[in-house]
Tab-separated table of N, CA and C in Angstrom:
chain	number	residue	atom	x	y	z
A	9	MET	N	-42.497	-40.305	-1.548
A	9	MET	CA	-43.938	-39.666	-0.712
A	9	MET	C	-43.349	-37.964	-0.213
A	10	ARG	N	-43.753	-37.261	-0.900
A	10	ARG	CA	-43.769	-35.408	-0.510
A	10	ARG	C	-44.365	-35.515	0.480
A	11	THR	N	-43.868	-34.935	1.714
A	11	THR	CA	-45.278	-34.723	2.931
A	11	THR	C	-45.156	-33.047	2.356
A	12	ILE	N	-46.446	-32.664	3.285
A	12	ILE	CA	-47.474	-31.707	3.470
A	12	ILE	C	-46.966	-31.122	4.815
A	13	PRO	N	-47.088	-29.624	5.242
A	13	PRO	CA	-46.727	-29.135	6.551
A	13	PRO	C	-47.830	-29.916	7.673
A	14	ASP	N	-47.188	-30.342	8.748
A	14	ASP	CA	-47.426	-30.990	9.875
A	14	ASP	C	-48.629	-30.801	10.454
A	15	LYS	N	-49.870	-31.150	10.539
A	15	LYS	CA	-51.047	-30.764	10.818
A	15	LYS	C	-51.615	-31.834	11.786
A	16	THR	N	-50.954	-32.889	12.262
A	16	THR	CA	-51.298	-33.876	12.872
A	16	THR	C	-50.393	-35.207	13.655
A	17	ALA	N	-50.233	-35.423	14.527
A	17	ALA	CA	-49.480	-36.343	15.638
A	17	ALA	C	-49.323	-37.574	14.826
A	18	LEU	N	-49.964	-38.173	13.983
A	18	LEU	CA	-50.286	-39.480	13.347
A	18	LEU	C	-48.784	-40.230	13.246
A	19	LYS	N	-47.543	-39.689	13.281
A	19	LYS	CA	-46.665	-40.176	13.226
A	19	LYS	C	-46.349	-40.670	14.314
A	20	HIS	N	-46.546	-40.204	15.477
A	20	HIS	CA	-46.212	-40.196	17.170
A	20	HIS	C	-47.578	-41.330	17.843
A	21	LYS	N	-48.163	-41.499	16.626
A	21	LYS	CA	-49.383	-42.673	17.412
A	21	LYS	C	-48.688	-44.009	17.204
A	22	TRP	N	-47.720	-44.632	16.689
A	22	TRP	CA	-47.163	-45.687	16.533
A	22	TRP	C	-46.166	-45.774	16.686
A	23	ASP	N	-45.574	-47.144	16.656
A	23	ASP	CA	-43.904	-47.279	16.413
A	23	ASP	C	-43.701	-48.715	15.695
A	24	VAL	N	-42.904	-49.093	15.131
A	24	VAL	CA	-42.282	-49.930	14.322
A	24	VAL	C	-42.592	-51.369	15.473
A	25	THR	N	-42.455	-51.275	16.273
A	25	THR	CA	-42.766	-52.584	17.202
A	25	THR	C	-44.340	-52.546	17.375
A	26	MET	N	-44.827	-51.655	17.542
A	26	MET	CA	-46.297	-51.741	18.043
A	26	MET	C	-46.885	-52.581	16.769
A	27	ALA	N	-46.523	-51.651	15.549
A	27	ALA	CA	-47.370	-51.902	14.298
A	27	ALA	C	-46.893	-53.156	13.828
A	28	MET	N	-45.773	-53.693	13.947
A	28	MET	CA	-45.592	-55.143	13.553
A	28	MET	C	-46.322	-56.331	14.106
A	29	ALA	N	-46.419	-56.204	15.703
A	29	ALA	CA	-47.254	-56.672	16.377
A	29	ALA	C	-48.456	-56.610	16.236
A	30	VAL	N	-49.207	-55.664	15.864
A	30	VAL	CA	-50.560	-55.885	15.148
A	30	VAL	C	-50.750	-56.947	13.819
A	31	LEU	N	-50.080	-56.308	12.965
A	31	LEU	CA	-49.555	-56.963	11.679
A	31	LEU	C	-49.560	-58.485	11.671
A	32	GLU	N	-48.732	-59.075	12.687
A	32	GLU	CA	-48.403	-60.646	13.211
A	32	GLU	C	-49.757	-61.447	14.130
A	33	ASN	N	-50.489	-60.367	14.350
A	33	ASN	CA	-51.965	-61.037	15.179
A	33	ASN	C	-52.810	-61.473	14.301
A	34	LYS	N	-53.234	-62.421	14.389
A	34	LYS	CA	-54.083	-63.216	13.509
A	34	LYS	C	-55.680	-63.061	13.664
A	35	THR	N	-55.814	-62.618	15.186
A	35	THR	CA	-57.069	-62.149	15.427
A	35	THR	C	-57.613	-60.480	15.678
A	36	VAL	N	-56.514	-59.898	15.109
A	36	VAL	CA	-56.670	-58.310	15.231
A	36	VAL	C	-57.538	-57.722	14.681
A	37	ASP	N	-58.704	-56.534	14.630
A	37	ASP	CA	-59.777	-56.230	14.289
A	37	ASP	C	-59.121	-55.411	12.808
A	38	ALA	N	-59.591	-55.655	11.960
A	38	ALA	CA	-59.462	-55.243	10.465
A	38	ALA	C	-59.080	-53.664	10.363
A	39	ASP	N	-59.686	-53.021	10.963
A	39	ASP	CA	-59.515	-51.155	11.085
A	39	ASP	C	-58.252	-51.214	11.543
A	40	LEU	N	-58.068	-51.925	12.729
A	40	LEU	CA	-56.522	-51.855	13.695
A	40	LEU	C	-55.294	-52.160	12.589
A	41	TRP	N	-55.784	-53.429	11.859
A	41	TRP	CA	-54.926	-53.802	10.924
A	41	TRP	C	-54.492	-53.271	9.944
A	42	ALA	N	-55.494	-52.384	9.380
A	42	ALA	CA	-55.236	-51.145	8.341
A	42	ALA	C	-54.219	-50.118	8.439
A	43	GLU	N	-55.190	-49.503	9.995
A	43	GLU	CA	-53.799	-48.664	10.355
A	43	GLU	C	-52.636	-49.170	10.886
A	44	ALA	N	-52.361	-50.176	11.144
A	44	ALA	CA	-51.052	-50.238	11.585
A	44	ALA	C	-50.016	-50.444	9.881
A	45	VAL	N	-51.005	-51.148	9.088
A	45	VAL	CA	-50.338	-50.862	7.391
A	45	VAL	C	-49.823	-49.345	6.639
A	46	GLU	N	-51.119	-48.946	7.310
A	46	GLU	CA	-50.981	-47.076	6.534
A	46	GLU	C	-49.511	-46.559	7.395
A	47	TRP	N	-49.791	-46.900	8.818
A	47	TRP	CA	-48.562	-46.018	9.675
A	47	TRP	C	-47.223	-46.851	8.902
A	48	LEU	N	-47.056	-48.075	8.824
A	48	LEU	CA	-45.916	-48.627	8.440
A	48	LEU	C	-45.418	-48.192	6.872
A	49	MET	N	-46.478	-47.631	6.067
A	49	MET	CA	-46.154	-47.512	4.334
A	49	MET	C	-45.831	-46.125	4.851
A	50	LEU	N	-46.278	-45.257	5.749
A	50	LEU	CA	-45.956	-43.888	5.733
A	50	LEU	C	-44.223	-43.822	6.146
A	51	TYR	N	-44.149	-44.375	7.715
A	51	TYR	CA	-43.186	-44.133	8.458
A	51	TYR	C	-42.314	-45.079	8.881
A	52	GLY	N	-42.712	-46.269	8.475
A	52	GLY	CA	-41.882	-47.563	8.715
A	52	GLY	C	-40.479	-47.545	8.021
A	53	PRO	N	-39.366	-48.674	8.328
A	53	PRO	CA	-37.992	-48.918	7.917
A	53	PRO	C	-38.364	-49.179	6.199
A	54	PRO	N	-37.689	-48.607	5.491
A	54	PRO	CA	-37.489	-48.711	4.096
A	54	PRO	C	-38.086	-50.149	3.699
A	55	GLN	N	-37.320	-51.006	4.384
A	55	GLN	CA	-37.642	-52.417	3.751
A	55	GLN	C	-38.736	-53.156	3.739
A	56	ILE	N	-39.356	-52.422	5.058
A	56	ILE	CA	-40.927	-52.945	5.035
A	56	ILE	C	-41.720	-52.087	4.207
A	57	LYS	N	-41.794	-50.866	4.106
A	57	LYS	CA	-42.553	-50.080	3.409
A	57	LYS	C	-42.235	-50.734	1.646
A	58	GLU	N	-41.386	-50.818	1.173
A	58	GLU	CA	-41.261	-51.704	-0.295
A	58	GLU	C	-42.004	-53.185	-0.310
A	59	LEU	N	-42.077	-53.737	0.769
A	59	LEU	CA	-42.643	-55.197	0.814
A	59	LEU	C	-44.124	-54.850	0.688
A	60	LEU	N	-44.738	-53.625	1.209
A	60	LEU	CA	-45.905	-53.457	2.004
A	60	LEU	C	-46.054	-52.926	0.454
A	61	SER	N	-45.241	-51.909	-0.185
A	61	SER	CA	-45.876	-51.568	-1.736
A	61	SER	C	-45.682	-52.298	-2.879
A	62	GLN	N	-45.296	-53.413	-2.660
A	62	GLN	CA	-45.445	-54.534	-3.360
A	62	GLN	C	-46.496	-55.397	-3.614
A	63	ALA	N	-46.822	-55.306	-2.259
A	63	ALA	CA	-47.912	-56.055	-1.313
A	63	ALA	C	-49.353	-55.441	-1.970
A	64	SER	N	-49.387	-54.175	-1.973
A	64	SER	CA	-50.740	-53.366	-2.334
A	64	SER	C	-50.893	-53.486	-4.009
A	65	SER	N	-49.439	-53.463	-4.648
A	65	SER	CA	-49.630	-53.531	-6.173
A	65	SER	C	-50.317	-54.608	-6.645
A	66	MET	N	-49.906	-55.705	-5.983
A	66	MET	CA	-50.529	-56.910	-6.613
A	66	MET	C	-51.738	-57.081	-5.864
A	67	ALA	N	-52.464	-56.824	-4.685
A	67	ALA	CA	-53.728	-56.539	-4.219
A	67	ALA	C	-54.299	-55.852	-5.129
A	68	THR	N	-54.224	-54.373	-5.584
A	68	THR	CA	-54.634	-53.757	-6.775
A	68	THR	C	-55.067	-54.196	-7.958
A	69	GLY	N	-53.886	-55.053	-7.971
A	69	GLY	CA	-54.074	-55.469	-9.800
A	69	GLY	C	-55.106	-56.919	-9.581
A	70	LYS	N	-55.163	-57.198	-8.510
A	70	LYS	CA	-55.915	-58.495	-8.372
A	70	LYS	C	-57.369	-58.417	-8.191
A	71	GLU	N	-57.471	-57.376	-7.291
A	71	GLU	CA	-58.921	-56.814	-6.913
A	71	GLU	C	-59.770	-55.998	-8.112
A	72	PHE	N	-58.894	-55.100	-8.672
A	72	PHE	CA	-59.052	-53.918	-9.449
A	72	PHE	C	-58.301	-54.055	-11.134
A	73	PRO	N	-58.728	-55.181	-11.529
A	73	PRO	CA	-57.592	-55.430	-12.876
A	73	PRO	C	-58.066	-54.296	-14.107
A	74	GLU	N	-58.943	-53.686	-13.784
A	74	GLU	CA	-59.162	-52.442	-14.962
A	74	GLU	C	-58.416	-51.487	-14.613
A	75	LEU	N	-57.921	-51.295	-13.019
A	75	LEU	CA	-57.060	-50.090	-12.760
A	75	LEU	C	-55.701	-50.125	-13.095
A	76	HIS	N	-55.041	-49.066	-13.793
A	76	HIS	CA	-53.508	-49.129	-13.976
A	76	HIS	C	-53.357	-47.706	-13.904
A	77	PRO	N	-52.232	-47.765	-13.198
A	77	PRO	CA	-51.568	-46.335	-12.818
A	77	PRO	C	-51.225	-45.248	-14.289
A	78	THR	N	-51.448	-44.070	-14.508
A	78	THR	CA	-51.547	-43.324	-15.789
A	78	THR	C	-50.201	-42.938	-15.762
A	79	GLU	N	-49.654	-42.357	-14.445
A	79	GLU	CA	-48.413	-41.291	-14.519
A	79	GLU	C	-47.763	-41.793	-12.960
A	80	TYR	N	-46.494	-40.944	-12.768
A	80	TYR	CA	-45.866	-41.609	-11.751
A	80	TYR	C	-45.350	-40.506	-11.053
A	81	ASN	N	-45.211	-40.554	-10.119
A	81	ASN	CA	-44.722	-39.232	-9.349
A	81	ASN	C	-43.068	-39.057	-8.929
A	82	GLU	N	-42.541	-37.779	-8.743
A	82	GLU	CA	-40.899	-37.810	-8.759
A	82	GLU	C	-40.402	-39.080	-8.008
A	83	ASP	N	-40.986	-39.565	-6.988
A	83	ASP	CA	-40.814	-40.619	-6.294
A	83	ASP	C	-40.965	-42.029	-7.008
A	84	GLY	N	-41.185	-42.122	-7.968
A	84	GLY	CA	-41.689	-43.347	-8.809
A	84	GLY	C	-42.701	-44.128	-8.452
A	85	GLU	N	-43.532	-43.119	-7.496
A	85	GLU	CA	-45.269	-43.942	-7.293
A	85	GLU	C	-46.147	-43.692	-8.272
A	86	PRO	N	-47.089	-45.274	-8.304
A	86	PRO	CA	-47.850	-45.002	-9.064
A	86	PRO	C	-49.374	-43.788	-9.152
A	87	LEU	N	-49.363	-43.009	-9.917
A	87	LEU	CA	-50.265	-41.995	-9.694
A	87	LEU	C	-51.892	-42.895	-10.788
A	88	TYR	N	-53.271	-42.852	-10.653
A	88	TYR	CA	-53.942	-42.785	-11.017
A	88	TYR	C	-54.979	-41.884	-11.733
A	89	ASP	N	-55.584	-41.983	-12.603
A	89	ASP	CA	-56.737	-41.347	-13.056
A	89	ASP	C	-57.931	-40.811	-12.212
A	90	MET	N	-58.155	-40.356	-11.289
A	90	MET	CA	-59.078	-40.059	-10.549
A	90	MET	C	-60.577	-40.114	-11.008
A	91	ALA	N	-60.961	-40.113	-12.498
A	91	ALA	CA	-62.552	-40.831	-13.041
A	91	ALA	C	-62.029	-42.246	-13.085
A	92	LYS	N	-61.101	-42.766	-12.836
A	92	LYS	CA	-61.103	-44.397	-13.172
A	92	LYS	C	-61.063	-44.894	-11.809
A	93	LEU	N	-60.309	-44.266	-11.089
A	93	LEU	CA	-60.507	-44.856	-9.696
A	93	LEU	C	-61.941	-44.605	-8.963
A	94	ALA	N	-62.198	-43.702	-9.214
A	94	ALA	CA	-63.781	-43.515	-8.309
A	94	ALA	C	-64.713	-44.586	-9.402
A	95	GLU	N	-64.703	-44.767	-10.313
A	95	GLU	CA	-65.294	-45.901	-10.969
A	95	GLU	C	-65.207	-47.143	-10.324
A	96	SER	N	-63.544	-47.664	-10.321
A	96	SER	CA	-63.544	-49.017	-9.881
A	96	SER	C	-63.757	-48.800	-8.329
A	97	LEU	N	-63.876	-47.820	-7.631
A	97	LEU	CA	-64.432	-48.262	-6.271
A	97	LEU	C	-65.878	-47.938	-6.304
A	98	GLY	N	-66.736	-47.754	-7.268
A	98	GLY	CA	-67.994	-47.272	-7.438
A	98	GLY	C	-68.366	-45.931	-6.392
A	99	ILE	N	-67.581	-44.989	-6.557
A	99	ILE	CA	-68.097	-43.709	-5.971
A	99	ILE	C	-67.932	-42.738	-6.871
A	100	SER	N	-68.485	-41.286	-6.172
A	100	SER	CA	-68.108	-40.228	-7.236
A	100	SER	C	-66.690	-39.790	-7.186
A	101	VAL	N	-66.268	-38.828	-8.586
A	101	VAL	CA	-64.809	-38.456	-8.436
A	101	VAL	C	-64.722	-37.018	-7.563
A	102	THR	N	-65.670	-36.565	-7.121
A	102	THR	CA	-66.184	-35.692	-5.741
A	102	THR	C	-65.769	-36.344	-4.571
A	103	GLU	N	-66.315	-37.547	-4.567
A	103	GLU	CA	-66.250	-37.993	-3.011
A	103	GLU	C	-64.594	-38.837	-3.047
A	104	ALA	N	-64.064	-39.323	-4.298
A	104	ALA	CA	-62.774	-39.878	-3.917
A	104	ALA	C	-62.271	-38.875	-3.851
A	105	THR	N	-61.978	-37.629	-4.271
A	105	THR	CA	-61.033	-36.543	-4.250
A	105	THR	C	-61.302	-35.912	-2.556
A	106	GLU	N	-62.389	-36.136	-2.159
A	106	GLU	CA	-62.737	-35.643	-0.811
A	106	GLU	C	-62.006	-36.719	0.309
A	107	ARG	N	-61.945	-38.393	-0.039
A	107	ARG	CA	-61.383	-38.913	0.886
A	107	ARG	C	-59.861	-38.922	0.619
A	108	LEU	N	-59.075	-38.277	-0.661
A	108	LEU	CA	-58.047	-38.308	-0.209
A	108	LEU	C	-57.303	-37.065	0.206
A	109	GLN	N	-58.166	-35.788	0.239
A	109	GLN	CA	-57.772	-34.701	0.127
A	109	GLN	C	-57.727	-34.960	2.330
A	110	GLN	N	-58.743	-35.976	2.535
A	110	GLN	CA	-58.891	-35.951	4.364
A	110	GLN	C	-57.576	-37.177	4.444
A	111	LYS	N	-57.080	-38.127	3.548
A	111	LYS	CA	-56.245	-38.824	4.179
A	111	LYS	C	-54.858	-37.896	3.820
A	112	GLU	N	-54.776	-36.553	3.629
A	112	GLU	CA	-53.655	-35.918	3.507
A	112	GLU	C	-53.553	-35.026	4.588
A	113	GLN	N	-54.523	-34.517	5.073
A	113	GLN	CA	-54.635	-34.024	6.031
A	113	GLN	C	-53.984	-34.563	7.286
A	114	GLU	N	-54.553	-35.880	7.316
A	114	GLU	CA	-54.452	-36.802	8.479
A	114	GLU	C	-53.032	-37.284	8.349
A	115	GLN	N	-52.580	-37.658	7.242
A	115	GLN	CA	-51.370	-38.232	7.383
A	115	GLN	C	-49.861	-37.264	6.868
A	116	ASN	N	-50.235	-36.217	6.531
A	116	ASN	CA	-49.323	-34.981	6.281
A	116	ASN	C	-48.779	-35.352	5.165
A	117	VAL	N	-49.477	-36.274	4.233
A	117	VAL	CA	-48.743	-36.968	2.765
A	117	VAL	C	-49.238	-36.717	1.923
A	118	GLN	N	-48.668	-35.895	0.212
A	118	GLN	CA	-49.455	-35.273	-0.606
A	118	GLN	C	-49.805	-36.990	-1.411
A	119	HIS	N	-51.212	-37.133	-1.483
A	119	HIS	CA	-51.644	-37.912	-2.476
A	119	HIS	C	-52.007	-37.538	-3.678
A	120	LEU	N	-52.874	-36.132	-3.731
A	120	LEU	CA	-53.478	-35.671	-4.723
A	120	LEU	C	-52.319	-34.715	-5.694
A	121	PHE	N	-52.044	-34.996	-7.207
A	121	PHE	CA	-51.149	-34.641	-8.101
A	121	PHE	C	-51.318	-33.927	-8.949
A	122	SER	N	-51.418	-32.982	-9.577
A	122	SER	CA	-51.526	-32.270	-10.774
A	122	SER	C	-50.660	-32.773	-12.004
A	123	LYS	N	-50.826	-32.883	-13.069
A	123	LYS	CA	-50.159	-32.929	-14.194
A	123	LYS	C	-48.538	-32.569	-14.000
A	124	ALA	N	-48.542	-31.184	-13.491
A	124	ALA	CA	-47.240	-30.928	-13.591
A	124	ALA	C	-46.238	-31.322	-12.814
A	125	ASP	N	-47.303	-32.339	-11.510
A	125	ASP	CA	-46.286	-32.796	-10.778
A	125	ASP	C	-46.042	-34.231	-10.859
A	126	SER	N	-46.462	-34.836	-11.885
A	126	SER	CA	-46.328	-36.406	-12.611
A	126	SER	C	-45.334	-36.405	-13.902
A	127	MET	N	-45.366	-37.300	-14.047
A	127	MET	CA	-44.132	-38.122	-15.198
A	127	MET	C	-44.763	-39.651	-15.731
A	128	ARG	N	-45.003	-39.412	-17.168
A	128	ARG	CA	-45.467	-40.835	-17.687
A	128	ARG	C	-43.953	-41.311	-18.030
A	129	ILE	N	-44.433	-42.395	-17.257
A	129	ILE	CA	-42.907	-43.322	-17.728
A	129	ILE	C	-43.354	-44.749	-18.954
A	130	GLN	N	-42.690	-44.460	-20.136
A	130	GLN	CA	-42.914	-45.476	-21.102
A	130	GLN	C	-41.881	-46.585	-21.074
């Protein structure tokens, strides 16, 4: 994941111990759990990032079987067609783009890629 200029303190909001404690808690609020997972995927140790990435790919395949990566970024992460992503989520392309732009601002991580920033793996 390529980072964009720092505009938030999200990285300092959690640490690995706190995030893992939230994941292990069976009664924690779903939004808090999702925030801990999001933080771990961005800033956690490589082993945890890899496990969460695999789980994310499996969940995406199960919940959105029609959605497949169309390209990959330079780090090998899957990229999706915005129109197909928006359709799968039942939202407009504009709304999907705005949500990803907001995530970029909050996380300081690039989520939107141009064709020039992506590659097709055959």
